[in-house]
Coordinates of C-alpha atoms in Angstrom, one line a residue:
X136 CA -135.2 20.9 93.2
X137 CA -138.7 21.4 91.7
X138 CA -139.3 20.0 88.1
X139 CA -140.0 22.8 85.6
X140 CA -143.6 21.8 85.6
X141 CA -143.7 21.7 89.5
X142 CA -142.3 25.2 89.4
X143 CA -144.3 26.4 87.3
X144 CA -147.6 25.2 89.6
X145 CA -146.1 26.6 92.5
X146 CA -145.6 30.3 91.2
X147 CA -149.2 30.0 89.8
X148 CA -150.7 28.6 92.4
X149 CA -149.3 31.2 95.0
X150 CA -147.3 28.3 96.7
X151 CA -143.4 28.0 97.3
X152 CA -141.6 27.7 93.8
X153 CA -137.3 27.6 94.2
X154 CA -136.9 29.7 91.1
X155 CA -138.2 32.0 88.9
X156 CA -139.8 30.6 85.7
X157 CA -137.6 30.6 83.5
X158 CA -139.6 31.6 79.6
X159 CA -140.9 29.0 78.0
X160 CA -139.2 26.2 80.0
X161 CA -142.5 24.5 81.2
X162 CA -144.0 24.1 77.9
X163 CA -143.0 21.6 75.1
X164 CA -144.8 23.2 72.2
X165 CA -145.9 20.7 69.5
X166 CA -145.5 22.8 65.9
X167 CA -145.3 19.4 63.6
X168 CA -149.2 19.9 62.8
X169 CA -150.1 19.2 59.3
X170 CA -151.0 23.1 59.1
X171 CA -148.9 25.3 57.7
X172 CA -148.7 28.4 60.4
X173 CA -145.9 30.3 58.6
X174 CA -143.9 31.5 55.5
X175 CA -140.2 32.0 55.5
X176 CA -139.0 35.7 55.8
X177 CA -138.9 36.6 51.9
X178 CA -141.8 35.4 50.8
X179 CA -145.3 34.3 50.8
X180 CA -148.2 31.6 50.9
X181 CA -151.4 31.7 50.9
X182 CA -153.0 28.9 53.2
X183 CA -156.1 26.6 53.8
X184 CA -158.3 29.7 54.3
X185 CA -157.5 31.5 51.6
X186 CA -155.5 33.8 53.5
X187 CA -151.9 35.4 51.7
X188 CA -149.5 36.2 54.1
X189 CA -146.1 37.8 53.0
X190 CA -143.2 38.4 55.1
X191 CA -141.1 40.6 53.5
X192 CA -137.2 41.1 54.0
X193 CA -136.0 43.1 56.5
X194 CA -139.3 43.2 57.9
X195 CA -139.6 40.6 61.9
X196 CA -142.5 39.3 60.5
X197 CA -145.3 38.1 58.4
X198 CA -148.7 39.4 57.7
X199 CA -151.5 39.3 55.6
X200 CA -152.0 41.0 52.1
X201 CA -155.2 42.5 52.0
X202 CA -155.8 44.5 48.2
X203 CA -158.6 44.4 46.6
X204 CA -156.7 40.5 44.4
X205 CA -156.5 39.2 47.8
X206 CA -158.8 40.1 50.4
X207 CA -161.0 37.1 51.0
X208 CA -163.4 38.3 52.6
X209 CA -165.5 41.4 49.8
X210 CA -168.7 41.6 52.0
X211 CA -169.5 41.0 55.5
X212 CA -173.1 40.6 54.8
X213 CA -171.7 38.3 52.2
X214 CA -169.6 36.2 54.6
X215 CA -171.2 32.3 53.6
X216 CA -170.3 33.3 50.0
X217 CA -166.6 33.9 51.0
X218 CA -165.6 32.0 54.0
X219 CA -165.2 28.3 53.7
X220 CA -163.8 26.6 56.8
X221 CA -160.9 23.7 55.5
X222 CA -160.9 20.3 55.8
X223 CA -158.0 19.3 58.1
X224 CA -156.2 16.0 57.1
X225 CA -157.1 13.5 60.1
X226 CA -154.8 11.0 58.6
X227 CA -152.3 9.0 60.8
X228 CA -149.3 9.9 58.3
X229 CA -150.3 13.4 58.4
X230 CA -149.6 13.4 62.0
X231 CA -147.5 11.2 63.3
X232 CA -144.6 13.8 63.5
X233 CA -146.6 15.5 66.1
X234 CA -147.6 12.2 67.5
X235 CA -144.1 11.5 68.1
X236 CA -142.9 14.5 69.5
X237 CA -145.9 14.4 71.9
X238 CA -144.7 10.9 72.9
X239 CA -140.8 12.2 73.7
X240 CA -142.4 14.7 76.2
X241 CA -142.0 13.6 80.0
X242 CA -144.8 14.5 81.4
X243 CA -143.5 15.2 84.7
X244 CA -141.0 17.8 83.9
X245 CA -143.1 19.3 81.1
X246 CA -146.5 20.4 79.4
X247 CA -147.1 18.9 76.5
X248 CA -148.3 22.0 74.7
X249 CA -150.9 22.4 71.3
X250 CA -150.4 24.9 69.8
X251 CA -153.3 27.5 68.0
X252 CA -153.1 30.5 65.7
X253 CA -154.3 32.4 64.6
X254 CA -157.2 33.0 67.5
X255 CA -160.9 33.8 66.7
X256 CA -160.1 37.8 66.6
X257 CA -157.4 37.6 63.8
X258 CA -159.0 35.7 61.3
X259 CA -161.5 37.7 61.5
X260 CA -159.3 40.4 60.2
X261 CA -156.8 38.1 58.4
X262 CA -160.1 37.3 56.0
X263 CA -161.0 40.6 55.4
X264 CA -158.3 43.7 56.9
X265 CA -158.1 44.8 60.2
X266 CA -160.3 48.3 59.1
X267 CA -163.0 46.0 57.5
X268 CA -163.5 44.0 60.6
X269 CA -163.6 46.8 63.3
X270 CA -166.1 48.5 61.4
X271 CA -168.3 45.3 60.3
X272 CA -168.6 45.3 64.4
X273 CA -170.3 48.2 64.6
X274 CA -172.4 48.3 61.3
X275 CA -172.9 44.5 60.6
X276 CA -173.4 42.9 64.1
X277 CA -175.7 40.3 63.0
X278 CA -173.2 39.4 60.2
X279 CA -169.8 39.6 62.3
X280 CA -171.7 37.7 65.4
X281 CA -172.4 34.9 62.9
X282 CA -169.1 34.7 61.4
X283 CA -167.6 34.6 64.8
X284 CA -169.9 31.6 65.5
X285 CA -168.3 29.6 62.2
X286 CA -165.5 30.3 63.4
X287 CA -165.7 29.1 66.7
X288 CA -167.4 26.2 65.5
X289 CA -164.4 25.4 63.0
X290 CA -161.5 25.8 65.5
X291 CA -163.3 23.5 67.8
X292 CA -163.4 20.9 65.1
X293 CA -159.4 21.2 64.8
X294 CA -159.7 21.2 68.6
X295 CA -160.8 17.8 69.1
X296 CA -158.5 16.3 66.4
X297 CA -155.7 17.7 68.6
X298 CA -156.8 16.3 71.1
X299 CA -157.4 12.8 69.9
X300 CA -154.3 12.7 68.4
X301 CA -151.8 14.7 70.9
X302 CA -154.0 14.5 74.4
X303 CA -151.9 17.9 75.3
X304 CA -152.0 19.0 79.2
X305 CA -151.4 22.8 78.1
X306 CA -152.4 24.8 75.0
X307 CA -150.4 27.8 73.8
X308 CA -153.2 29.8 71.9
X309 CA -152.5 33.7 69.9
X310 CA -155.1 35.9 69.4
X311 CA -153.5 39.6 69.7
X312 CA -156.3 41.9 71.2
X313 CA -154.4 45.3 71.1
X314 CA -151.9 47.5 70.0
X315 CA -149.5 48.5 72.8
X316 CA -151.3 51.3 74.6
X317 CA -155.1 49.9 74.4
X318 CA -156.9 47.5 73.0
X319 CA -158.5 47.0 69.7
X320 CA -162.4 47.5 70.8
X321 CA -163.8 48.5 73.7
X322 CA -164.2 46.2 76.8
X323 CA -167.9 46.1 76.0
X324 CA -168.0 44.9 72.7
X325 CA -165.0 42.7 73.3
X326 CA -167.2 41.1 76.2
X327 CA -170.5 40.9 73.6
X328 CA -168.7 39.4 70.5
X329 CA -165.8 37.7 71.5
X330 CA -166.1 36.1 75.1
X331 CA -168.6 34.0 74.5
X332 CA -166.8 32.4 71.7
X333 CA -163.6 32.0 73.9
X334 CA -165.5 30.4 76.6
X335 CA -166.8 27.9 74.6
X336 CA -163.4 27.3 73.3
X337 CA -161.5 27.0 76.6
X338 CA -164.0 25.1 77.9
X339 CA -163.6 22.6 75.6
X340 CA -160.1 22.0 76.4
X341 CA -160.4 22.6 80.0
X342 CA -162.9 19.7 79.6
X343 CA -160.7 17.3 77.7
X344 CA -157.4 17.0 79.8
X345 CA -155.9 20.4 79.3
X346 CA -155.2 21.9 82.8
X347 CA -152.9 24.7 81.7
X348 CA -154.2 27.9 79.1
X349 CA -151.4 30.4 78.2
X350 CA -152.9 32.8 75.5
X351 CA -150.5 35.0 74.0
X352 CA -151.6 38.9 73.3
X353 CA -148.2 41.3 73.2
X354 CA -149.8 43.9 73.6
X355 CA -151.7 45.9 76.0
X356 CA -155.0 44.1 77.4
X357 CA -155.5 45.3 80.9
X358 CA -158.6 46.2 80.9
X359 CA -159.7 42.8 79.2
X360 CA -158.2 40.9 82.0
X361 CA -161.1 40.3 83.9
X362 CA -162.7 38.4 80.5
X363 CA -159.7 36.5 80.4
X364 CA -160.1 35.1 84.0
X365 CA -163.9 34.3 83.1
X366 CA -163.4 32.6 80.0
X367 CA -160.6 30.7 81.8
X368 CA -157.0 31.6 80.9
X369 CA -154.6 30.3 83.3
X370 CA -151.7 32.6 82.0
X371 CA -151.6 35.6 80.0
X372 CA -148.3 35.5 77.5
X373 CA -146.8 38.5 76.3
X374 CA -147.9 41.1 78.7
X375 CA -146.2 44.6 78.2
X376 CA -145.2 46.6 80.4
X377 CA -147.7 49.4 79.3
X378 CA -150.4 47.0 81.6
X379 CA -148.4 48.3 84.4
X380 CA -148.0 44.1 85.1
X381 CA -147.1 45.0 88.9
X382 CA -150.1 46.1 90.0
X383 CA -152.4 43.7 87.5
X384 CA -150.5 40.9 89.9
X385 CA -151.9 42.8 92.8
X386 CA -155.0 43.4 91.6
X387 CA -155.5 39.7 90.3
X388 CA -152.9 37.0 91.4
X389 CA -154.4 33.9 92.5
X390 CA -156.7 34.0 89.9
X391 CA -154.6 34.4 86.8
X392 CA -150.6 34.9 86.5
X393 CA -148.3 37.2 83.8
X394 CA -145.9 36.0 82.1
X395 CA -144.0 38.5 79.9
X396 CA -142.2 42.0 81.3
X397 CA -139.6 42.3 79.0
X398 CA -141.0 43.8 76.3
X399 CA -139.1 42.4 73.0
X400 CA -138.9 45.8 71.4
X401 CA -136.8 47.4 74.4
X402 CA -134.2 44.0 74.0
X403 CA -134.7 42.1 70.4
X404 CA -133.2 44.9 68.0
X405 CA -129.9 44.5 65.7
X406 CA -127.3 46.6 68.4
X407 CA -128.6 44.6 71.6
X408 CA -126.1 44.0 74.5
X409 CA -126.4 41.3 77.5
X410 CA -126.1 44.4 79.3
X411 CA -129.4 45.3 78.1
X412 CA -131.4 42.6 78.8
X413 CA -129.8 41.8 82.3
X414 CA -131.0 45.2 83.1
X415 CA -134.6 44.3 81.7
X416 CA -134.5 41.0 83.7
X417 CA -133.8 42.4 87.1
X418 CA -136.5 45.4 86.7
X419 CA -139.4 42.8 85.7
X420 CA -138.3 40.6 88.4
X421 CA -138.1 43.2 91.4
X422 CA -140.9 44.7 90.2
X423 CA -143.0 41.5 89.4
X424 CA -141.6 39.7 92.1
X425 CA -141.5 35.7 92.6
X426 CA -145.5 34.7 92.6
X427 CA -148.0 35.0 89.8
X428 CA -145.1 35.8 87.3
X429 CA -142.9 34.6 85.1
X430 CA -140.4 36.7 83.5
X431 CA -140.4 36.3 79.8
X432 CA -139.7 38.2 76.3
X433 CA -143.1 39.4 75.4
X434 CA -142.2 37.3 71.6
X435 CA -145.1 34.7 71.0
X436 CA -142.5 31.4 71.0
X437 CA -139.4 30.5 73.1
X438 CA -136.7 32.7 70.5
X439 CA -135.6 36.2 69.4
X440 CA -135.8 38.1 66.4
X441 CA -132.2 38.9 66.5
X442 CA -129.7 35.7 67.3
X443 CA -128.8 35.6 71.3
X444 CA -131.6 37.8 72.6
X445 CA -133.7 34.9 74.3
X446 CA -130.8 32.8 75.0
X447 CA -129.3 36.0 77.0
X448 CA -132.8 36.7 78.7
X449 CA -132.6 32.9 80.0
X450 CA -129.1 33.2 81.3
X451 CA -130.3 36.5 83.3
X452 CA -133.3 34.9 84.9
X453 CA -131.4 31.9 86.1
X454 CA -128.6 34.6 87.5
X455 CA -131.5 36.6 89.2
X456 CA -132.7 33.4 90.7
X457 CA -130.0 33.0 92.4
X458 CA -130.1 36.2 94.1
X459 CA -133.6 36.7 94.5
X460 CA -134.5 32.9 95.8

């Protein structure tokens, strides 16, 4: 029997894996970062940017509050006066939480996985609104293209203190590029403002010991696919099935694998049955079939919004595993 890291090589790498992929399995995702990434449903922070989120009850997630008291970013062409990059505590007590989690990790069964979010995209609107930042693209270029660059520059920075302290093999990065019928901007400026930052990015990495890229985007991003090979993702995270994920594996298998299907709004609601998501597994699977895939809720980590979803999901592809290999 493979290891989950062996399995996970050999359905990427078009060879002979002895399962499905089972989620998140192969990755051992490092969260203990002195960052703080979230704020507990309820409530709100506001954090090293600048940036208030608020995740209000009742609601499966948080996001961030953008009037006119908390909206960091006023003025594009303003952006220096604004934006101010923190400084990220390098100190060994900071981090040794991380450290030592990153330590636990056997190597040969799993990836020890960074983790990064929010991606270059989202803070661009997370410092000044979504509607602000798709129309600084077209009327600010200059501006947007420079901010972009700062931001580049400062997520590199965090970059190599990761990597100094946690030498991952894998990185799990977000950066959602679309709703879940198209994506945000067009291929073409997508391609002009974005891709170069990402390839600078994923280079890094690629050139300091990370040999696995899984960037998250639940949403639909077909037609940025081809980006995604260039700037070097390894495996796209959170695919829908409005990608029509079949035929993307047809199309481009061998140079970049799926992993997602099972979109979490069809199985991660309050009146979900196992019934439900056994029924979800076995279409992605048979449809997806065993190489360049792995099935997976299209939910950014390894859990549900509702208690039992993910756990049932797992269960499902193990049973379909059975059948199938």
């Amino acid at each position: 029997m493979l290891t989950k890291r062996q399995n996970l090589l050999e359905t990427i790498k078009g060879g002979n894996p002895d399962r499905f992929v089972n989620q998140y399995e192969f990755m051992d995702i490092i969260l203990e970062v002195p960052v703080q990434l979230m704020c507990p449903p309820g409530s709100e922070f506001k954090n090293s940017w600048g940036i208030t989120f608020r995740w209000p009850e009742g609601q499966l997630g948080q996001f961030p509050v953008h009037d006119d008291e908390h909206k960091v970013l006023k003025d594009i062409t303003e952006w220096r006066k604004y934006v101010k990059a923190p400084v990220i505590d390098n100190s060994d007590e900071a981090w040794a939480a991380a450290v030592a989690h990153a330590n636990s990790i056997d190597r040969n069964e799993q990836f020890v996985t960074a983790f990064v979010a929010p991606g270059v995209f989202e803070m661009c609107h997370h410092l000044m609104s979504m509607e602000d930042a798709l129309m600084a693209l077209y009327e600010e270029p200059e501006a947007m293209h420079e901010l972009i660059d700062y931001l580049t520059e400062a997520e590199l920075n965090y970059a190599k203190i990761l990597i100094d302290r946690l030498h991952p093999d894998a990185l799990f990065h977000h950066d959602d590029w679309g709703s879940q019928k198209s994506s945000f901007i067009s291929p073409a400026m997508f391609e002009e403002f974005y891709l170069p930052a990402y390839k600078k990015i994923y280079a890094f990495y690629k050139a300091n010991g990370v040999e696995l890229i899984v960037h998250h985007s639940d949403s639909y991003a077909a037609n940025l696919v081809p980006y995604m090979i260039e700037m070097g993702i390894d495996i796209w995270q959170g695919v829908m099935t409005t990608n029509n994920t079949p035929e993307l594996i047809k199309k481009y298998g061998g140079q970049i694998s799926f992993m997602g299907d099972i979109d979490s709004g069809v199985v991660d609601f309050p009146g979900w049955t196992p019934e439900i998501v056994a029924k979800e597994v076995e279409r992605a699977c048979k449809n997806c079939g065993k190489l360049y895939f792995i099935p997976n809720l299209t939910q950014g980590l390894n859990f549900s919004s509702f208690p039992g979803v993910y756990d049932s999901a797992s269960e499902a592809i193990d049973k379909i595993s059975k059948d199938m290999f």
